[in-house]
Structures are given as C-alpha cells and as structure tokens.
Short mmCIF file of C-alpha atoms in Angstrom, two decimals:
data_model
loop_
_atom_site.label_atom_id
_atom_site.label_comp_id
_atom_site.label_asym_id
_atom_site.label_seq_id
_atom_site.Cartn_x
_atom_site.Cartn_y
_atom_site.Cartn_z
CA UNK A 1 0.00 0.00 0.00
CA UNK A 2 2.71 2.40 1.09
CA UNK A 3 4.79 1.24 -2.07
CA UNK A 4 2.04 1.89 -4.37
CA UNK A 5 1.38 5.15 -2.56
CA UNK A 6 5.08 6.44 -3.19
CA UNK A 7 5.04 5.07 -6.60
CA UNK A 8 2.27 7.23 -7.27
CA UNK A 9 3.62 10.40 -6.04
CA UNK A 10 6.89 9.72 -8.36
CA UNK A 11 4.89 9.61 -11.54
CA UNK A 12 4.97 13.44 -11.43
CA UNK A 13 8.22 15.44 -11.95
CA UNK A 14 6.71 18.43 -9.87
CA UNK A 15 5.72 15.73 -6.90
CA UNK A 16 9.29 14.74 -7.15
CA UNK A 17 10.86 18.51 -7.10
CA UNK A 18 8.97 18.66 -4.17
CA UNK A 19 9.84 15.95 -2.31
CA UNK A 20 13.49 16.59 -3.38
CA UNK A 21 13.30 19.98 -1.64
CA UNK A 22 11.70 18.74 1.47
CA UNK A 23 14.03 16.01 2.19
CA UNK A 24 16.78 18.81 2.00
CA UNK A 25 15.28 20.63 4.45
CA UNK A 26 14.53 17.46 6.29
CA UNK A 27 18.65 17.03 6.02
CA UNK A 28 19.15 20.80 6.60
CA UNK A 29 16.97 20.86 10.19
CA UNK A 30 18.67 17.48 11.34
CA UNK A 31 22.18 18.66 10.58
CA UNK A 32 22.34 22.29 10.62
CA UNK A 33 26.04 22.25 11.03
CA UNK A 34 27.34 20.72 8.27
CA UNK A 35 24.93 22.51 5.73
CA UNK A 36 26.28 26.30 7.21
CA UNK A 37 29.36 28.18 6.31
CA UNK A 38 29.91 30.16 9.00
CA UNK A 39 28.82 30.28 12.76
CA UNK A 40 25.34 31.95 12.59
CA UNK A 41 26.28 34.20 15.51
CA UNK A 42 29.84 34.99 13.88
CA UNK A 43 30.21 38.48 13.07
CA UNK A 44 32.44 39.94 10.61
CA UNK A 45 32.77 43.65 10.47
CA UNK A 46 34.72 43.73 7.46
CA UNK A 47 31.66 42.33 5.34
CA UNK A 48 28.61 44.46 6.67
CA UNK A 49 25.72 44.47 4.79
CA UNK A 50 28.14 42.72 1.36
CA UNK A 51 26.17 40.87 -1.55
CA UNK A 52 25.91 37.37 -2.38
CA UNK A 53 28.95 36.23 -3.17
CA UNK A 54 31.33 32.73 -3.30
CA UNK A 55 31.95 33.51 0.46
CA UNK A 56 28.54 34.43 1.29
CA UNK A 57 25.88 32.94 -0.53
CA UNK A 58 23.30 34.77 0.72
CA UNK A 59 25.18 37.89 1.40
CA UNK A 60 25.37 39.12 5.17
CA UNK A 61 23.35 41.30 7.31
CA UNK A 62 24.08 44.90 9.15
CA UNK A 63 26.56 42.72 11.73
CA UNK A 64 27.98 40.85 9.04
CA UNK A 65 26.49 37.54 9.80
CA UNK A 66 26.08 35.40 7.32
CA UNK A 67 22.60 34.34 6.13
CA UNK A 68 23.07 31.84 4.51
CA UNK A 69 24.13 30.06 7.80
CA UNK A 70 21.07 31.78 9.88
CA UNK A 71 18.60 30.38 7.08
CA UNK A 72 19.98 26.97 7.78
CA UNK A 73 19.58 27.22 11.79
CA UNK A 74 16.53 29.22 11.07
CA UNK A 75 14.73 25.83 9.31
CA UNK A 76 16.17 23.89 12.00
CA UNK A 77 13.88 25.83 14.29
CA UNK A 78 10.82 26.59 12.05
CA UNK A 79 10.36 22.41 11.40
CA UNK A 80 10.73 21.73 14.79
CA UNK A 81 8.06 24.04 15.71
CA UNK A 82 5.77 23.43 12.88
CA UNK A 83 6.35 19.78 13.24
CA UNK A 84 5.67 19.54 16.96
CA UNK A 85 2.91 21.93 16.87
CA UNK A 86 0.75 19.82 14.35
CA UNK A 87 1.62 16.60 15.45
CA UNK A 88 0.28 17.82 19.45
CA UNK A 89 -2.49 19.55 17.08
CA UNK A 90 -3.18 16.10 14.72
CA UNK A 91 -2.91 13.54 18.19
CA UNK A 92 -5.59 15.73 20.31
CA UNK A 93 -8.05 16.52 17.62
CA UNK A 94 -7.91 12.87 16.79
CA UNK A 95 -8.82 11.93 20.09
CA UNK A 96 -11.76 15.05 19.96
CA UNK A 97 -12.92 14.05 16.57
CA UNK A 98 -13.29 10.21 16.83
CA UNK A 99 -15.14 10.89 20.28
CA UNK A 100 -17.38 13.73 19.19
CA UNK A 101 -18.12 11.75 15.63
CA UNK A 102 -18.77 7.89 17.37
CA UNK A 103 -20.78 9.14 20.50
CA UNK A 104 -23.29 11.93 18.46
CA UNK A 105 -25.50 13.46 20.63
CA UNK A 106 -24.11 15.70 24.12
CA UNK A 107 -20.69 14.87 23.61
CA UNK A 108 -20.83 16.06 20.43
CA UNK A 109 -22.73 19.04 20.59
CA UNK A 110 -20.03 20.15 24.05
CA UNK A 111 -16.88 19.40 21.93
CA UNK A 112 -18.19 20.94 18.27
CA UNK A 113 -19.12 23.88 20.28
CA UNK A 114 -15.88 24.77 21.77
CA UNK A 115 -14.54 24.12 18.24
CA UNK A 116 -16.51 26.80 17.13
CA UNK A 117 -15.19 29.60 19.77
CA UNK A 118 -11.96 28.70 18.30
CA UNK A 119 -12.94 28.67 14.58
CA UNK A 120 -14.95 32.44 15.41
CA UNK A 121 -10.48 33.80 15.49
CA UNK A 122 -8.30 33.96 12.78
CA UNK A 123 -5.80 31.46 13.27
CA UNK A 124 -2.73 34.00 13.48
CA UNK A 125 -4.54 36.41 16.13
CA UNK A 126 -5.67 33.63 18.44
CA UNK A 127 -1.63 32.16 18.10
CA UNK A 128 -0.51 35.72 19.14
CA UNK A 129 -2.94 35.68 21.67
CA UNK A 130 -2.03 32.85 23.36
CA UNK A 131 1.78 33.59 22.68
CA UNK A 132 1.57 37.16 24.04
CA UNK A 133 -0.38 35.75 27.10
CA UNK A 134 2.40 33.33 28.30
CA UNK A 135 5.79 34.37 26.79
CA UNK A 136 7.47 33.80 23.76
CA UNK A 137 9.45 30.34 24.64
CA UNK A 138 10.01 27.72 22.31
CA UNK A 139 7.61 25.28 24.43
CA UNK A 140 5.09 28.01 24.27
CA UNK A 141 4.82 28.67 20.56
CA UNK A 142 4.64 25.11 20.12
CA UNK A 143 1.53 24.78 22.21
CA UNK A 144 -0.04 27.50 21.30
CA UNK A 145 0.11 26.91 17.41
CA UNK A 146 -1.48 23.01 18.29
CA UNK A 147 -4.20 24.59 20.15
CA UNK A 148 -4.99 26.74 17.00
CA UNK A 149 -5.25 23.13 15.12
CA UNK A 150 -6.10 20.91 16.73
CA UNK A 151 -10.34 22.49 16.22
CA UNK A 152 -9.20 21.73 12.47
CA UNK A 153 -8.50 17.92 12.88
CA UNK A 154 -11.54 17.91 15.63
CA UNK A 155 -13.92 18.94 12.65
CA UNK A 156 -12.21 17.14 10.10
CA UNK A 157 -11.91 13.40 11.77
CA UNK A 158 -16.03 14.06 13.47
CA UNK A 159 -16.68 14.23 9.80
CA UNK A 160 -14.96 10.92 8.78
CA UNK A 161 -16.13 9.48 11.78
CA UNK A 162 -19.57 9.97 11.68
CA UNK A 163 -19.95 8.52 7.86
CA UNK A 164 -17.64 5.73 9.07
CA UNK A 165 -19.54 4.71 12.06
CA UNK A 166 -22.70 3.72 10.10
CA UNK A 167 -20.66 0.71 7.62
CA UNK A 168 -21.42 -2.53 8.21
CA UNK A 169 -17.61 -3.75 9.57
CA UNK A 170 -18.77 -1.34 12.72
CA UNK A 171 -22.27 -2.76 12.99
CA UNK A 172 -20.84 -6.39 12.85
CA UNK A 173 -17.59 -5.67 15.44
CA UNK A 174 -20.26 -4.33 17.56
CA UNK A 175 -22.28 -7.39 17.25
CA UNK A 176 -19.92 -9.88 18.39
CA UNK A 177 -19.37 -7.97 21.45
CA UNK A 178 -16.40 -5.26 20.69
CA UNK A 179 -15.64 -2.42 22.91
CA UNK A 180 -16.08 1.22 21.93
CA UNK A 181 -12.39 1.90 22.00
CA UNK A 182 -11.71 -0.97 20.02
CA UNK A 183 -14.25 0.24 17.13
CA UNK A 184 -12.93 3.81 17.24
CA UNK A 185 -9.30 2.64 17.26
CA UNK A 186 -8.74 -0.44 15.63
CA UNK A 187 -12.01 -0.05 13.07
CA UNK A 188 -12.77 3.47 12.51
CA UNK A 189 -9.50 5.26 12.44
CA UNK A 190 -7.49 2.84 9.92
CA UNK A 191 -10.29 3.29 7.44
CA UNK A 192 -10.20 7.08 7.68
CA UNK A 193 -6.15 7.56 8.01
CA UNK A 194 -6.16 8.64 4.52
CA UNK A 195 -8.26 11.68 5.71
CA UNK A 196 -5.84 12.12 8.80
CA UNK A 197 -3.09 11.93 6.54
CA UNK A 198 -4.03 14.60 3.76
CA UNK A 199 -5.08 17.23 6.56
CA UNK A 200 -1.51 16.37 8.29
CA UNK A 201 0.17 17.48 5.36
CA UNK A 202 -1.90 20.72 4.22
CA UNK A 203 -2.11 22.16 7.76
CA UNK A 204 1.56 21.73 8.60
CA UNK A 205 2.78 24.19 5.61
CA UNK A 206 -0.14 26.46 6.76
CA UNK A 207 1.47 25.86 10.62
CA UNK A 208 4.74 27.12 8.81
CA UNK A 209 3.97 29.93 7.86
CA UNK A 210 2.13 30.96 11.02
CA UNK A 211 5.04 30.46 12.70
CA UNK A 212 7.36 32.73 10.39
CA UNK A 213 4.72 35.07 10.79
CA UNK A 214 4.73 35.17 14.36
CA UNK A 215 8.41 35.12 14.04
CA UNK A 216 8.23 38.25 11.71
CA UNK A 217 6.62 39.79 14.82
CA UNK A 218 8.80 38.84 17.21
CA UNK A 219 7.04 36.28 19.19
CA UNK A 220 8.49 33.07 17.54
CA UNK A 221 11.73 31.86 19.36
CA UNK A 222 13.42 34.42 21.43
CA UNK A 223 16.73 36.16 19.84
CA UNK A 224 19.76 35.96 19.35
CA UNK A 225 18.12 32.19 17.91
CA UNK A 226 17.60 32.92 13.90
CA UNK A 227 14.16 32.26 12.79
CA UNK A 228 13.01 32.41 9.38
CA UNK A 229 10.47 35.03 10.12
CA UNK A 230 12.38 36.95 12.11
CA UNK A 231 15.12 37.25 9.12
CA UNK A 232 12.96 38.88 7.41
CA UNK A 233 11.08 41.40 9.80
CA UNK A 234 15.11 42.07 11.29
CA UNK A 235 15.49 42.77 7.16
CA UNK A 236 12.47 45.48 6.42
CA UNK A 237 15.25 48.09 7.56
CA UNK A 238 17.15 47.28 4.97
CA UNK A 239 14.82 46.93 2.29
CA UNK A 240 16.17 49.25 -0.48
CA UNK A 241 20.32 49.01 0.94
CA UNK A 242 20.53 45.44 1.10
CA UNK A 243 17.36 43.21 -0.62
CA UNK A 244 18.59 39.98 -0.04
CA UNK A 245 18.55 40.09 3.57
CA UNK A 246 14.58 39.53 3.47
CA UNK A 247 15.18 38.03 0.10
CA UNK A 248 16.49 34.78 0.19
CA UNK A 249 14.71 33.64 3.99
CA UNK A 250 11.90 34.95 2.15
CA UNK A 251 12.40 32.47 -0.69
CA UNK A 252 13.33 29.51 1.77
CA UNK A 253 9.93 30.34 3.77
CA UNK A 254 8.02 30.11 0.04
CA UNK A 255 9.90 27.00 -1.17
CA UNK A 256 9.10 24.86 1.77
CA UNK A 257 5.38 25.89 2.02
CA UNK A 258 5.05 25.40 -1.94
CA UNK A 259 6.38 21.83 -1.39
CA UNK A 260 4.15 21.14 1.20
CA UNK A 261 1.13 22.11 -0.59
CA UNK A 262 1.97 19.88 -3.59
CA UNK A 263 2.93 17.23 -1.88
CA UNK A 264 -0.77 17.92 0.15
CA UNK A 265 -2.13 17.56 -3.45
CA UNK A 266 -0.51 14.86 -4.57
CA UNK A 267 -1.43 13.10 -1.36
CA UNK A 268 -5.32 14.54 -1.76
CA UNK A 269 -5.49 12.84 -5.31
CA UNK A 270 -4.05 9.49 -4.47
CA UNK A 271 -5.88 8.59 -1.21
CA UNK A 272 -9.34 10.81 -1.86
CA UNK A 273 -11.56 8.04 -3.56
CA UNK A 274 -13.75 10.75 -4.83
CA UNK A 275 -10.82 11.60 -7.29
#
C-alpha cells in the first residue's frame, strides 16, 4: 500500500521537485552544522551588509552575519516548531474528533461547540494571543500553534467518523461484542487515516507559515536564535540598501510551504476516492 502510494507520487516530476526539496530541508533541520558556512552568531565587520557572493551565498546582514548560515539554523527551528505543533495539534483533535463523531448526541454538541469559539479567530490572532499571554518560549509557541489546530483535525476526523460509524464492519464488530475503544481505534480510524493523513500534510505548511509570521513579529523563538520570520522582519530596515537580507529567507519560507502544498495535493489525489 505504502509502495504503491510512493510510486504514485513519483509519476509526477513536480511531486518529485517537491519531495526533493523537502528532504533537504529534512537534512538541513537534522544537521544544521554541516549545511552552514559560518557560525550563525559569527560576526564579521569587514563584510557588513556585502552581496551574495562565493563567500557568502546569501550575502550578510548589518553585523555581518552570514545568512546563509542563519537560514539553515533558522529551518532547523521553524520544522521543529511546525512539526511539533501539528503533530500535538493532529494527536488531540484525533482523540476530539473520533469521540465527538462515534458518541453523536451531548458529547458532540459540548466538543463541536468549543470548536466553534476557536474557529470564530483567525488562526494568526488567536496564536498571538495565546503567545503574548504566556511568553514567547520555544515550548510556548509550540503549544499555542497546536491549540490553534487541533479544532481543524476535531472537525475534520467528526466528519470521517460519523460517515464511518454507520458501515457494516462497525455494525458487525459491535455485534460480536467489541468495545467502543476498540471500534474507534482499531475499526474506525485505519479506514479514515487517509483523511488524517491529507489534513496532516496541508495544515503543517499552513502551521509554517504561522510560525514565520509570528516570528516576523517577534514572538516566535526568542533572539539571538535565527528564525526564518524573524530574518525577514530584522530585514524590512534594509529593504532598499541590502534586498537579499529579506530576500532569500523569504524564498526559503516560500519554497518549503510550496512543497508542502503539492505534496498535500498529490497526497489529496491518491488517497481521496472521490478523485
């Protein structure tokens, strides 16, 4: 199944650009070291504010650090908090979902309710919200961006759930005397992983970029750590002097999300039977 899956995904050269540029970023927030040049907190006052060049890719900020070398430690910290944030997000709505979807009734009318206070925020001012409230740590902005969605996988799983529930494998395991854990677990959720498995993969480039835009703001991970985001929003000085110093995190921040998102298609057309 998984072989056929992949097989799929390979038929198409843009699936395969994008996969190609994820696993390097995969590589990149694994082993930051050996992908930078240069120290990302190394200074050089001699090459303030200099171009691209053969010593510095991506040219070097108004300390003359180089950026190429703060991108790279910059995706080692926006993965890990995207990545944590949606798998937190994608295990609790799970839970929400397959309990609000196989119960029905008060259980869930209480949890698709308190969905709904969440849904009535835009997902970036309720993650500044709740990131402002208790502090800009690393563990912070990581819970606070799986709060945002985990209301997303609630909703999305209740729906899978509920036109799940009603097949006739679920009547019969109930029949010979199965437990309501068991159904939900062992019946239910394999047969709607596919669903669980598409939303994974479009929400996390969506969790990226509200994390470089809370980094932009200043409440992603606290300085002197490089953040994506905050590359660019420490760049917006610099704007008409020096381009490339929002420039090329810029076009790091773009290339992972577009990967994501066609890799979300790719996923959406393979496992959606209604395609």
């Amino acid at each position: 199944m998984k072989m056929r899956i992949f097989r799929k995904i390979l038929k198409r050269p843009l699936n395969i650009f994008a996969l190609s540029i994820l696993f390097l970023i995969v590589l990149m927030a694994i082993f930051p070291k050996i992908f930078s040049t240069y120290h990302p907190f190394a200074m050089d006052y001699e090459a303030m504010l200099s171009p691209p060049s053969l010593k510095h890719f991506f040219g070097t900020d108004q300390f003359g650090r180089d950026i190429y070398s703060r991108c790279v430690h910059g995706v080692q910290k926006s993965v890990l908090v995207a990545f944590s944030s949606i798998l937190l997000a994608c295990f609790f709505g799970t839970l929400l979902g397959l309990t609000s979807g196989y119960y029905g009734g008060v259980v869930d009318l209480i949890i698709m309710r308190i969905c709904d206070s969440f849904f009535a925020f835009p997902t970036l001012v309720l993650a500044l919200f709740i990131v402002a409230l208790f502090g800009n740590s690393l563990i912070n902005l990581i819970l606070a961006i799986a709060i945002v969605y985990t209301p997303i996988f609630a909703r999305t799983i209740r729906g899978a759930t509920l036109s799940t529930r009603e097949s006739l494998f679920v009547k019969a395991s109930k029949t010979i005397g199965a437990g309501d854990l068991r159904v939900m677990f062992v019946h239910i959720l394999p047969n709607i992983s596919s669903v669980l498995i598409v939303t994974f993969t479009t929400n996390l480039s969506t969790a990226f970029l509200t994390e470089a835009s809370l980094g932009f703001l200043g409440l992603s991970v606290p300085p002197p750590q490089p953040t994506l985001g905050g590359l660019v929003a420490q760049a917006t000085a610099f704007l008409t002097t020096a381009p490339w110093m929002a420039l090329f995190p810029g076009f790091v921040i773009a290339m992972i999300v577009l990967s994501l998102n066609i890799l979300g298609d790719a996923l959406r057309d393979i496992l959606d039977p209604r395609l």
